[in-house]
PDB file of C-alpha atoms in Angstrom:
ATOM      1  CA  UNK T   1      16.099 -55.807 -28.693  1.00  0.00           C
ATOM      2  CA  UNK T   2      13.115 -56.281 -26.373  1.00  0.00           C
ATOM      3  CA  UNK T   3      12.148 -59.879 -25.734  1.00  0.00           C
ATOM      4  CA  UNK T   4       8.392 -60.491 -25.375  1.00  0.00           C
ATOM      5  CA  UNK T   5       7.304 -61.686 -21.995  1.00  0.00           C
ATOM      6  CA  UNK T   6       6.576 -65.349 -21.868  1.00  0.00           C
ATOM      7  CA  UNK T   7       8.068 -67.186 -18.922  1.00  0.00           C
ATOM      8  CA  UNK T   8       6.829 -67.129 -15.368  1.00  0.00           C
ATOM      9  CA  UNK T   9      10.183 -66.168 -13.913  1.00  0.00           C
ATOM     10  CA  UNK T  10      11.384 -63.642 -16.469  1.00  0.00           C
ATOM     11  CA  UNK T  11      10.636 -59.979 -16.013  1.00  0.00           C
ATOM     12  CA  UNK T  12       9.346 -58.489 -19.237  1.00  0.00           C
ATOM     13  CA  UNK T  13      11.524 -55.605 -20.497  1.00  0.00           C
ATOM     14  CA  UNK T  14       8.444 -53.393 -20.883  1.00  0.00           C
ATOM     15  CA  UNK T  15       7.256 -54.011 -17.345  1.00  0.00           C
ATOM     16  CA  UNK T  16      10.764 -53.840 -15.924  1.00  0.00           C
ATOM     17  CA  UNK T  17      11.238 -50.384 -17.400  1.00  0.00           C
ATOM     18  CA  UNK T  18       7.869 -49.280 -16.047  1.00  0.00           C
ATOM     19  CA  UNK T  19       8.647 -50.718 -12.616  1.00  0.00           C
ATOM     20  CA  UNK T  20      12.056 -49.039 -12.487  1.00  0.00           C
ATOM     21  CA  UNK T  21      10.473 -45.687 -13.315  1.00  0.00           C
ATOM     22  CA  UNK T  22       7.900 -46.233 -10.568  1.00  0.00           C
ATOM     23  CA  UNK T  23      10.583 -47.228  -8.047  1.00  0.00           C
ATOM     24  CA  UNK T  24      13.129 -44.545  -8.911  1.00  0.00           C
ATOM     25  CA  UNK T  25      13.545 -42.419  -5.793  1.00  0.00           C
ATOM     26  CA  UNK T  26      10.055 -43.313  -4.607  1.00  0.00           C
ATOM     27  CA  UNK T  27      10.556 -46.356  -2.382  1.00  0.00           C
ATOM     28  CA  UNK T  28       9.655 -44.341   0.697  1.00  0.00           C
ATOM     29  CA  UNK T  29       6.402 -43.310  -0.973  1.00  0.00           C
ATOM     30  CA  UNK T  30       5.659 -46.881  -2.096  1.00  0.00           C
ATOM     31  CA  UNK T  31       6.138 -48.111   1.470  1.00  0.00           C
ATOM     32  CA  UNK T  32       4.112 -45.308   3.048  1.00  0.00           C
ATOM     33  CA  UNK T  33       1.268 -46.632   5.248  1.00  0.00           C
ATOM     34  CA  UNK T  34      -0.956 -43.876   3.857  1.00  0.00           C
ATOM     35  CA  UNK T  35      -0.526 -44.893   0.208  1.00  0.00           C
ATOM     36  CA  UNK T  36      -3.339 -47.514  -0.025  1.00  0.00           C
ATOM     37  CA  UNK T  37      -6.081 -45.151   1.154  1.00  0.00           C
ATOM     38  CA  UNK T  38      -4.766 -42.207  -0.862  1.00  0.00           C
ATOM     39  CA  UNK T  39      -4.455 -44.336  -3.994  1.00  0.00           C
ATOM     40  CA  UNK T  40      -7.976 -45.719  -3.516  1.00  0.00           C
ATOM     41  CA  UNK T  41      -9.536 -42.299  -3.007  1.00  0.00           C
ATOM     42  CA  UNK T  42      -7.699 -40.497  -5.818  1.00  0.00           C
ATOM     43  CA  UNK T  43      -8.280 -43.250  -8.395  1.00  0.00           C
ATOM     44  CA  UNK T  44     -11.953 -43.428  -7.452  1.00  0.00           C
ATOM     45  CA  UNK T  45     -12.453 -39.675  -7.906  1.00  0.00           C
ATOM     46  CA  UNK T  46     -10.510 -39.543 -11.174  1.00  0.00           C
ATOM     47  CA  UNK T  47     -12.347 -42.524 -12.649  1.00  0.00           C
ATOM     48  CA  UNK T  48     -15.669 -40.864 -11.794  1.00  0.00           C
ATOM     49  CA  UNK T  49     -14.776 -37.751 -13.811  1.00  0.00           C
ATOM     50  CA  UNK T  50     -15.921 -39.129 -17.221  1.00  0.00           C
ATOM     51  CA  UNK T  51     -19.344 -39.930 -15.760  1.00  0.00           C
ATOM     52  CA  UNK T  52     -19.650 -36.456 -14.283  1.00  0.00           C
ATOM     53  CA  UNK T  53     -19.057 -35.198 -17.822  1.00  0.00           C
ATOM     54  CA  UNK T  54     -21.726 -37.603 -19.141  1.00  0.00           C
ATOM     55  CA  UNK T  55     -24.205 -36.323 -16.555  1.00  0.00           C
ATOM     56  CA  UNK T  56     -23.488 -32.760 -17.699  1.00  0.00           C
ATOM     57  CA  UNK T  57     -23.872 -33.718 -21.375  1.00  0.00           C
ATOM     58  CA  UNK T  58     -27.100 -35.538 -20.619  1.00  0.00           C
ATOM     59  CA  UNK T  59     -28.891 -32.235 -20.105  1.00  0.00           C
ATOM     60  CA  UNK T  60     -28.252 -31.242 -23.724  1.00  0.00           C
ATOM     61  CA  UNK T  61     -27.661 -34.517 -25.609  1.00  0.00           C
ATOM     62  CA  UNK T  62     -30.487 -36.967 -26.258  1.00  0.00           C
ATOM     63  CA  UNK T  63     -28.069 -39.762 -27.198  1.00  0.00           C
ATOM     64  CA  UNK T  64     -26.358 -39.573 -23.788  1.00  0.00           C
ATOM     65  CA  UNK T  65     -29.757 -39.615 -22.082  1.00  0.00           C
ATOM     66  CA  UNK T  66     -30.669 -42.734 -24.059  1.00  0.00           C
ATOM     67  CA  UNK T  67     -27.794 -44.587 -22.368  1.00  0.00           C
ATOM     68  CA  UNK T  68     -29.285 -43.948 -18.936  1.00  0.00           C
ATOM     69  CA  UNK T  69     -30.517 -47.202 -17.411  1.00  0.00           C
ATOM     70  CA  UNK T  70     -33.524 -45.482 -15.839  1.00  0.00           C
ATOM     71  CA  UNK T  71     -34.090 -42.957 -18.598  1.00  0.00           C
ATOM     72  CA  UNK T  72     -37.699 -42.313 -17.616  1.00  0.00           C
ATOM     73  CA  UNK T  73     -37.030 -41.640 -13.939  1.00  0.00           C
ATOM     74  CA  UNK T  74     -35.692 -38.113 -14.301  1.00  0.00           C
ATOM     75  CA  UNK T  75     -32.502 -36.248 -15.192  1.00  0.00           C
ATOM     76  CA  UNK T  76     -28.988 -37.303 -14.117  1.00  0.00           C
ATOM     77  CA  UNK T  77     -27.923 -36.273 -10.579  1.00  0.00           C
ATOM     78  CA  UNK T  78     -27.153 -32.535 -10.363  1.00  0.00           C
ATOM     79  CA  UNK T  79     -23.725 -31.160  -9.498  1.00  0.00           C
ATOM     80  CA  UNK T  80     -24.741 -30.373  -5.896  1.00  0.00           C
ATOM     81  CA  UNK T  81     -25.453 -34.066  -5.346  1.00  0.00           C
ATOM     82  CA  UNK T  82     -21.986 -34.948  -6.635  1.00  0.00           C
ATOM     83  CA  UNK T  83     -20.416 -32.349  -4.350  1.00  0.00           C
ATOM     84  CA  UNK T  84     -22.327 -33.601  -1.325  1.00  0.00           C
ATOM     85  CA  UNK T  85     -21.303 -37.176  -2.067  1.00  0.00           C
ATOM     86  CA  UNK T  86     -17.662 -36.127  -2.529  1.00  0.00           C
ATOM     87  CA  UNK T  87     -17.625 -34.407   0.868  1.00  0.00           C
ATOM     88  CA  UNK T  88     -19.085 -37.435   2.632  1.00  0.00           C
ATOM     89  CA  UNK T  89     -16.627 -39.863   1.042  1.00  0.00           C
ATOM     90  CA  UNK T  90     -13.666 -37.575   1.768  1.00  0.00           C
ATOM     91  CA  UNK T  91     -14.730 -37.194   5.403  1.00  0.00           C
ATOM     92  CA  UNK T  92     -14.975 -40.976   5.889  1.00  0.00           C
ATOM     93  CA  UNK T  93     -11.592 -41.541   4.293  1.00  0.00           C
ATOM     94  CA  UNK T  94      -9.926 -38.960   6.526  1.00  0.00           C
ATOM     95  CA  UNK T  95     -11.590 -40.049   9.766  1.00  0.00           C
ATOM     96  CA  UNK T  96     -11.747 -43.840   9.381  1.00  0.00           C
ATOM     97  CA  UNK T  97     -10.253 -45.375   6.254  1.00  0.00           C
ATOM     98  CA  UNK T  98      -6.883 -43.588   6.249  1.00  0.00           C
ATOM     99  CA  UNK T  99      -5.865 -44.370   9.854  1.00  0.00           C
ATOM    100  CA  UNK T 100      -7.204 -47.947   9.786  1.00  0.00           C
ATOM    101  CA  UNK T 101      -5.564 -48.909   6.485  1.00  0.00           C
ATOM    102  CA  UNK T 102      -2.328 -47.250   7.626  1.00  0.00           C
ATOM    103  CA  UNK T 103      -2.303 -49.611  10.609  1.00  0.00           C
ATOM    104  CA  UNK T 104      -3.070 -52.595   8.353  1.00  0.00           C
ATOM    105  CA  UNK T 105      -0.285 -51.572   5.965  1.00  0.00           C
ATOM    106  CA  UNK T 106       2.178 -51.308   8.859  1.00  0.00           C
ATOM    107  CA  UNK T 107       1.284 -54.791  10.131  1.00  0.00           C
ATOM    108  CA  UNK T 108       1.552 -56.137   6.612  1.00  0.00           C
ATOM    109  CA  UNK T 109       5.172 -54.854   6.247  1.00  0.00           C
ATOM    110  CA  UNK T 110       5.308 -54.723   2.417  1.00  0.00           C
ATOM    111  CA  UNK T 111       8.546 -54.867   0.440  1.00  0.00           C
ATOM    112  CA  UNK T 112       9.594 -53.283  -2.854  1.00  0.00           C
ATOM    113  CA  UNK T 113      11.224 -55.942  -5.073  1.00  0.00           C
ATOM    114  CA  UNK T 114      13.798 -55.033  -7.694  1.00  0.00           C
ATOM    115  CA  UNK T 115      12.313 -57.117 -10.492  1.00  0.00           C
ATOM    116  CA  UNK T 116       8.997 -56.487 -12.190  1.00  0.00           C
ATOM    117  CA  UNK T 117       6.543 -59.336 -12.722  1.00  0.00           C
ATOM    118  CA  UNK T 118       6.295 -61.002 -16.111  1.00  0.00           C
ATOM    119  CA  UNK T 119       3.242 -60.138 -18.180  1.00  0.00           C
ATOM    120  CA  UNK T 120       1.805 -63.568 -17.441  1.00  0.00           C
ATOM    121  CA  UNK T 121       2.416 -63.211 -13.696  1.00  0.00           C
ATOM    122  CA  UNK T 122       0.764 -59.787 -13.673  1.00  0.00           C
ATOM    123  CA  UNK T 123      -2.277 -61.094 -15.563  1.00  0.00           C
ATOM    124  CA  UNK T 124      -2.691 -64.156 -13.319  1.00  0.00           C
ATOM    125  CA  UNK T 125      -2.275 -62.160 -10.103  1.00  0.00           C
ATOM    126  CA  UNK T 126      -4.701 -59.424 -11.142  1.00  0.00           C
ATOM    127  CA  UNK T 127      -7.317 -61.915 -12.321  1.00  0.00           C
ATOM    128  CA  UNK T 128      -6.900 -64.040  -9.175  1.00  0.00           C
ATOM    129  CA  UNK T 129      -7.327 -60.917  -7.013  1.00  0.00           C
ATOM    130  CA  UNK T 130     -10.515 -59.976  -8.846  1.00  0.00           C
ATOM    131  CA  UNK T 131     -11.933 -63.476  -8.379  1.00  0.00           C
ATOM    132  CA  UNK T 132     -11.001 -63.618  -4.687  1.00  0.00           C
ATOM    133  CA  UNK T 133     -12.312 -60.129  -3.967  1.00  0.00           C
ATOM    134  CA  UNK T 134     -15.534 -60.891  -5.840  1.00  0.00           C
ATOM    135  CA  UNK T 135     -15.988 -64.000  -3.679  1.00  0.00           C
ATOM    136  CA  UNK T 136     -15.275 -62.226  -0.385  1.00  0.00           C
ATOM    137  CA  UNK T 137     -17.498 -59.294  -1.354  1.00  0.00           C
ATOM    138  CA  UNK T 138     -20.328 -61.655  -2.307  1.00  0.00           C
ATOM    139  CA  UNK T 139     -20.234 -63.381   1.104  1.00  0.00           C
ATOM    140  CA  UNK T 140     -19.996 -60.083   3.032  1.00  0.00           C
ATOM    141  CA  UNK T 141     -22.706 -58.473   0.905  1.00  0.00           C
ATOM    142  CA  UNK T 142     -25.105 -61.371   1.488  1.00  0.00           C
ATOM    143  CA  UNK T 143     -24.457 -61.152   5.237  1.00  0.00           C
ATOM    144  CA  UNK T 144     -25.176 -57.412   5.241  1.00  0.00           C
ATOM    145  CA  UNK T 145     -28.533 -58.068   3.594  1.00  0.00           C
ATOM    146  CA  UNK T 146     -29.542 -61.206   5.483  1.00  0.00           C
ATOM    147  CA  UNK T 147     -28.733 -59.981   9.016  1.00  0.00           C
ATOM    148  CA  UNK T 148     -31.021 -57.052   9.902  1.00  0.00           C
ATOM    149  CA  UNK T 149     -28.574 -55.456  12.342  1.00  0.00           C
ATOM    150  CA  UNK T 150     -25.820 -55.359   9.712  1.00  0.00           C
ATOM    151  CA  UNK T 151     -28.191 -53.931   7.127  1.00  0.00           C
ATOM    152  CA  UNK T 152     -29.594 -51.216   9.392  1.00  0.00           C
ATOM    153  CA  UNK T 153     -26.286 -50.140  10.883  1.00  0.00           C
ATOM    154  CA  UNK T 154     -23.819 -50.665   8.031  1.00  0.00           C
ATOM    155  CA  UNK T 155     -25.271 -51.230   4.572  1.00  0.00           C
ATOM    156  CA  UNK T 156     -28.560 -49.331   4.470  1.00  0.00           C
ATOM    157  CA  UNK T 157     -26.815 -46.002   3.996  1.00  0.00           C
ATOM    158  CA  UNK T 158     -25.479 -47.116   0.613  1.00  0.00           C
ATOM    159  CA  UNK T 159     -28.963 -48.161  -0.513  1.00  0.00           C
ATOM    160  CA  UNK T 160     -30.414 -44.701  -0.123  1.00  0.00           C
ATOM    161  CA  UNK T 161     -29.163 -44.379  -3.709  1.00  0.00           C
ATOM    162  CA  UNK T 162     -32.056 -46.178  -5.398  1.00  0.00           C
ATOM    163  CA  UNK T 163     -30.633 -44.932  -8.690  1.00  0.00           C
ATOM    164  CA  UNK T 164     -26.860 -44.943  -8.128  1.00  0.00           C
ATOM    165  CA  UNK T 165     -24.312 -42.751  -9.869  1.00  0.00           C
ATOM    166  CA  UNK T 166     -20.555 -43.197 -10.256  1.00  0.00           C
ATOM    167  CA  UNK T 167     -19.303 -41.374  -7.159  1.00  0.00           C
ATOM    168  CA  UNK T 168     -21.913 -43.138  -4.995  1.00  0.00           C
ATOM    169  CA  UNK T 169     -19.956 -46.393  -5.381  1.00  0.00           C
ATOM    170  CA  UNK T 170     -18.114 -45.380  -2.197  1.00  0.00           C
ATOM    171  CA  UNK T 171     -20.892 -43.425  -0.531  1.00  0.00           C
ATOM    172  CA  UNK T 172     -21.274 -45.907   2.292  1.00  0.00           C
ATOM    173  CA  UNK T 173     -21.106 -46.173   6.031  1.00  0.00           C
ATOM    174  CA  UNK T 174     -17.520 -45.709   7.291  1.00  0.00           C
ATOM    175  CA  UNK T 175     -17.441 -49.310   8.491  1.00  0.00           C
ATOM    176  CA  UNK T 176     -18.562 -50.664   5.131  1.00  0.00           C
ATOM    177  CA  UNK T 177     -16.173 -48.450   3.191  1.00  0.00           C
ATOM    178  CA  UNK T 178     -13.285 -49.593   5.382  1.00  0.00           C
ATOM    179  CA  UNK T 179     -14.291 -53.257   5.188  1.00  0.00           C
ATOM    180  CA  UNK T 180     -14.350 -53.249   1.391  1.00  0.00           C
ATOM    181  CA  UNK T 181     -10.930 -51.644   1.115  1.00  0.00           C
ATOM    182  CA  UNK T 182      -9.552 -54.128   3.637  1.00  0.00           C
ATOM    183  CA  UNK T 183     -11.037 -56.987   1.588  1.00  0.00           C
ATOM    184  CA  UNK T 184      -9.265 -55.649  -1.498  1.00  0.00           C
ATOM    185  CA  UNK T 185      -5.952 -55.189   0.332  1.00  0.00           C
ATOM    186  CA  UNK T 186      -6.255 -58.620   1.944  1.00  0.00           C
ATOM    187  CA  UNK T 187      -6.942 -60.277  -1.425  1.00  0.00           C
ATOM    188  CA  UNK T 188      -3.636 -59.023  -2.798  1.00  0.00           C
ATOM    189  CA  UNK T 189      -1.826 -59.849   0.449  1.00  0.00           C
ATOM    190  CA  UNK T 190      -3.134 -63.419   0.697  1.00  0.00           C
ATOM    191  CA  UNK T 191      -2.188 -64.134  -2.918  1.00  0.00           C
ATOM    192  CA  UNK T 192       1.291 -62.659  -2.474  1.00  0.00           C
ATOM    193  CA  UNK T 193       0.945 -60.260  -5.376  1.00  0.00           C
ATOM    194  CA  UNK T 194       3.762 -58.152  -6.753  1.00  0.00           C
ATOM    195  CA  UNK T 195       3.190 -54.445  -5.918  1.00  0.00           C
ATOM    196  CA  UNK T 196       2.749 -53.656  -9.621  1.00  0.00           C
ATOM    197  CA  UNK T 197       0.098 -56.356  -9.956  1.00  0.00           C
ATOM    198  CA  UNK T 198      -1.582 -55.034  -6.827  1.00  0.00           C
ATOM    199  CA  UNK T 199      -1.644 -51.502  -8.225  1.00  0.00           C
ATOM    200  CA  UNK T 200      -3.279 -52.726 -11.445  1.00  0.00           C
ATOM    201  CA  UNK T 201      -5.777 -54.791  -9.448  1.00  0.00           C
ATOM    202  CA  UNK T 202      -6.852 -51.796  -7.344  1.00  0.00           C
ATOM    203  CA  UNK T 203      -7.133 -49.660 -10.494  1.00  0.00           C
ATOM    204  CA  UNK T 204      -9.331 -52.216 -12.286  1.00  0.00           C
ATOM    205  CA  UNK T 205     -11.299 -52.860  -9.104  1.00  0.00           C
ATOM    206  CA  UNK T 206     -12.011 -49.139  -8.765  1.00  0.00           C
ATOM    207  CA  UNK T 207     -13.060 -48.851 -12.405  1.00  0.00           C
ATOM    208  CA  UNK T 208     -15.433 -51.799 -12.138  1.00  0.00           C
ATOM    209  CA  UNK T 209     -16.996 -50.358  -8.973  1.00  0.00           C
ATOM    210  CA  UNK T 210     -17.494 -47.005 -10.672  1.00  0.00           C
ATOM    211  CA  UNK T 211     -18.859 -48.563 -13.862  1.00  0.00           C
ATOM    212  CA  UNK T 212     -21.482 -50.741 -12.153  1.00  0.00           C
ATOM    213  CA  UNK T 213     -22.760 -47.727 -10.200  1.00  0.00           C
ATOM    214  CA  UNK T 214     -22.562 -45.212 -13.048  1.00  0.00           C
ATOM    215  CA  UNK T 215     -26.231 -45.402 -14.092  1.00  0.00           C
ATOM    216  CA  UNK T 216     -25.347 -45.819 -17.780  1.00  0.00           C
ATOM    217  CA  UNK T 217     -25.589 -48.875 -20.035  1.00  0.00           C
ATOM    218  CA  UNK T 218     -22.768 -47.826 -22.331  1.00  0.00           C
ATOM    219  CA  UNK T 219     -22.153 -49.440 -25.742  1.00  0.00           C
ATOM    220  CA  UNK T 220     -18.518 -50.249 -24.830  1.00  0.00           C
ATOM    221  CA  UNK T 221     -19.036 -51.151 -21.170  1.00  0.00           C
ATOM    222  CA  UNK T 222     -16.828 -54.014 -19.982  1.00  0.00           C
ATOM    223  CA  UNK T 223     -19.734 -56.417 -19.472  1.00  0.00           C
ATOM    224  CA  UNK T 224     -20.467 -56.128 -23.201  1.00  0.00           C
ATOM    225  CA  UNK T 225     -16.871 -57.014 -24.072  1.00  0.00           C
ATOM    226  CA  UNK T 226     -16.057 -59.702 -21.495  1.00  0.00           C
ATOM    227  CA  UNK T 227     -18.237 -62.722 -20.630  1.00  0.00           C
ATOM    228  CA  UNK T 228     -19.171 -63.370 -17.029  1.00  0.00           C
ATOM    229  CA  UNK T 229     -19.483 -59.744 -15.929  1.00  0.00           C
ATOM    230  CA  UNK T 230     -22.803 -58.398 -14.694  1.00  0.00           C
ATOM    231  CA  UNK T 231     -22.436 -54.706 -15.474  1.00  0.00           C
ATOM    232  CA  UNK T 232     -24.352 -51.629 -14.439  1.00  0.00           C
ATOM    233  CA  UNK T 233     -27.805 -52.968 -15.329  1.00  0.00           C
ATOM    234  CA  UNK T 234     -27.302 -55.990 -13.055  1.00  0.00           C
ATOM    235  CA  UNK T 235     -26.215 -53.806 -10.165  1.00  0.00           C
ATOM    236  CA  UNK T 236     -29.076 -51.403 -10.803  1.00  0.00           C
ATOM    237  CA  UNK T 237     -31.387 -54.393 -10.360  1.00  0.00           C
ATOM    238  CA  UNK T 238     -29.758 -55.025  -6.983  1.00  0.00           C
ATOM    239  CA  UNK T 239     -30.375 -51.436  -5.857  1.00  0.00           C
ATOM    240  CA  UNK T 240     -34.002 -51.760  -6.982  1.00  0.00           C
ATOM    241  CA  UNK T 241     -34.877 -55.261  -5.737  1.00  0.00           C
ATOM    242  CA  UNK T 242     -32.288 -55.616  -2.913  1.00  0.00           C
ATOM    243  CA  UNK T 243     -32.387 -59.434  -2.819  1.00  0.00           C
ATOM    244  CA  UNK T 244     -30.596 -60.223  -6.103  1.00  0.00           C
ATOM    245  CA  UNK T 245     -27.188 -59.790  -7.777  1.00  0.00           C
ATOM    246  CA  UNK T 246     -25.033 -59.634  -4.657  1.00  0.00           C
ATOM    247  CA  UNK T 247     -21.682 -60.186  -6.397  1.00  0.00           C
ATOM    248  CA  UNK T 248     -20.024 -56.921  -7.425  1.00  0.00           C
ATOM    249  CA  UNK T 249     -18.682 -57.878 -10.848  1.00  0.00           C
ATOM    250  CA  UNK T 250     -18.947 -61.517 -11.924  1.00  0.00           C
ATOM    251  CA  UNK T 251     -22.199 -63.467 -12.149  1.00  0.00           C
ATOM    252  CA  UNK T 252     -21.137 -67.027 -11.264  1.00  0.00           C
ATOM    253  CA  UNK T 253     -21.849 -66.867  -7.506  1.00  0.00           C
ATOM    254  CA  UNK T 254     -25.328 -65.410  -8.006  1.00  0.00           C
ATOM    255  CA  UNK T 255     -26.066 -68.012 -10.669  1.00  0.00           C
ATOM    256  CA  UNK T 256     -24.842 -70.796  -8.362  1.00  0.00           C
ATOM    257  CA  UNK T 257     -26.914 -69.653  -5.363  1.00  0.00           C
ATOM    258  CA  UNK T 258     -30.008 -68.671  -7.319  1.00  0.00           C
ATOM    259  CA  UNK T 259     -29.786 -64.951  -6.606  1.00  0.00           C
ATOM    260  CA  UNK T 260     -29.055 -63.828 -10.158  1.00  0.00           C
ATOM    261  CA  UNK T 261     -31.606 -61.592 -11.832  1.00  0.00           C
ATOM    262  CA  UNK T 262     -30.975 -60.947 -15.520  1.00  0.00           C
ATOM    263  CA  UNK T 263     -31.639 -57.306 -16.415  1.00  0.00           C
ATOM    264  CA  UNK T 264     -34.225 -56.540 -19.040  1.00  0.00           C
ATOM    265  CA  UNK T 265     -32.482 -55.871 -22.320  1.00  0.00           C
ATOM    266  CA  UNK T 266     -33.340 -52.791 -24.269  1.00  0.00           C
ATOM    267  CA  UNK T 267     -32.233 -51.569 -27.656  1.00  0.00           C
ATOM    268  CA  UNK T 268     -29.985 -48.564 -28.169  1.00  0.00           C
ATOM    269  CA  UNK T 269     -30.329 -46.021 -30.914  1.00  0.00           C
ATOM    270  CA  UNK T 270     -27.864 -46.321 -33.737  1.00  0.00           C
TER     271      UNK T 270
END
């Protein structure tokens, strides 16, 4: 009989079975220096797919259009804009992110443990990674806005999307794209996360990045379900005003430093 996960040192049967299936015959893949960049790119593209579908539905469905944050500013981005963005992101991954993260992964020398983390360990490690990454991103993001050279040469490219869409979450200068992935990888490394916890962290991190750039204020968006998250409307305010809402996901750092701008609430049709 399966025993529910409770202790810090015990591997939960559910997670142990999952981890063994992941490990089975794939240790060489798990240790590949190219895995972090490939995982980041593929998860980002796949998580953007639902929002591409929403953009397509928006041309024929009034209810979908009503979820658009900037409903009066025009239609959702056309397919050619998605394709152009995809090509740019792919090019930067192949030319900069993949080789640089491969070198980082080699220096890091990861291992593949036999035991899975407990459910509690996985939760704590993922949450700690999100908090640490949010903090590091906040500091780096503020620097990119406050130092003109950094803004002009690194961050300004991302802000050409005055009204962002999901895939544009990674449509950035190669240096910025690489720096953000390195911040995510370093967060898991510094905290000593289990590889399974790290995989879940990168998955959630990718989803949050996509969601805050998606351009939709969805009824079941995470910021509506979990306290302390800013959501897409907060990040839209950043792309509009530039000097507010620097943190990517949580709101505590912006509230503490006086850079938080609450988005204007609007009602949704029933």
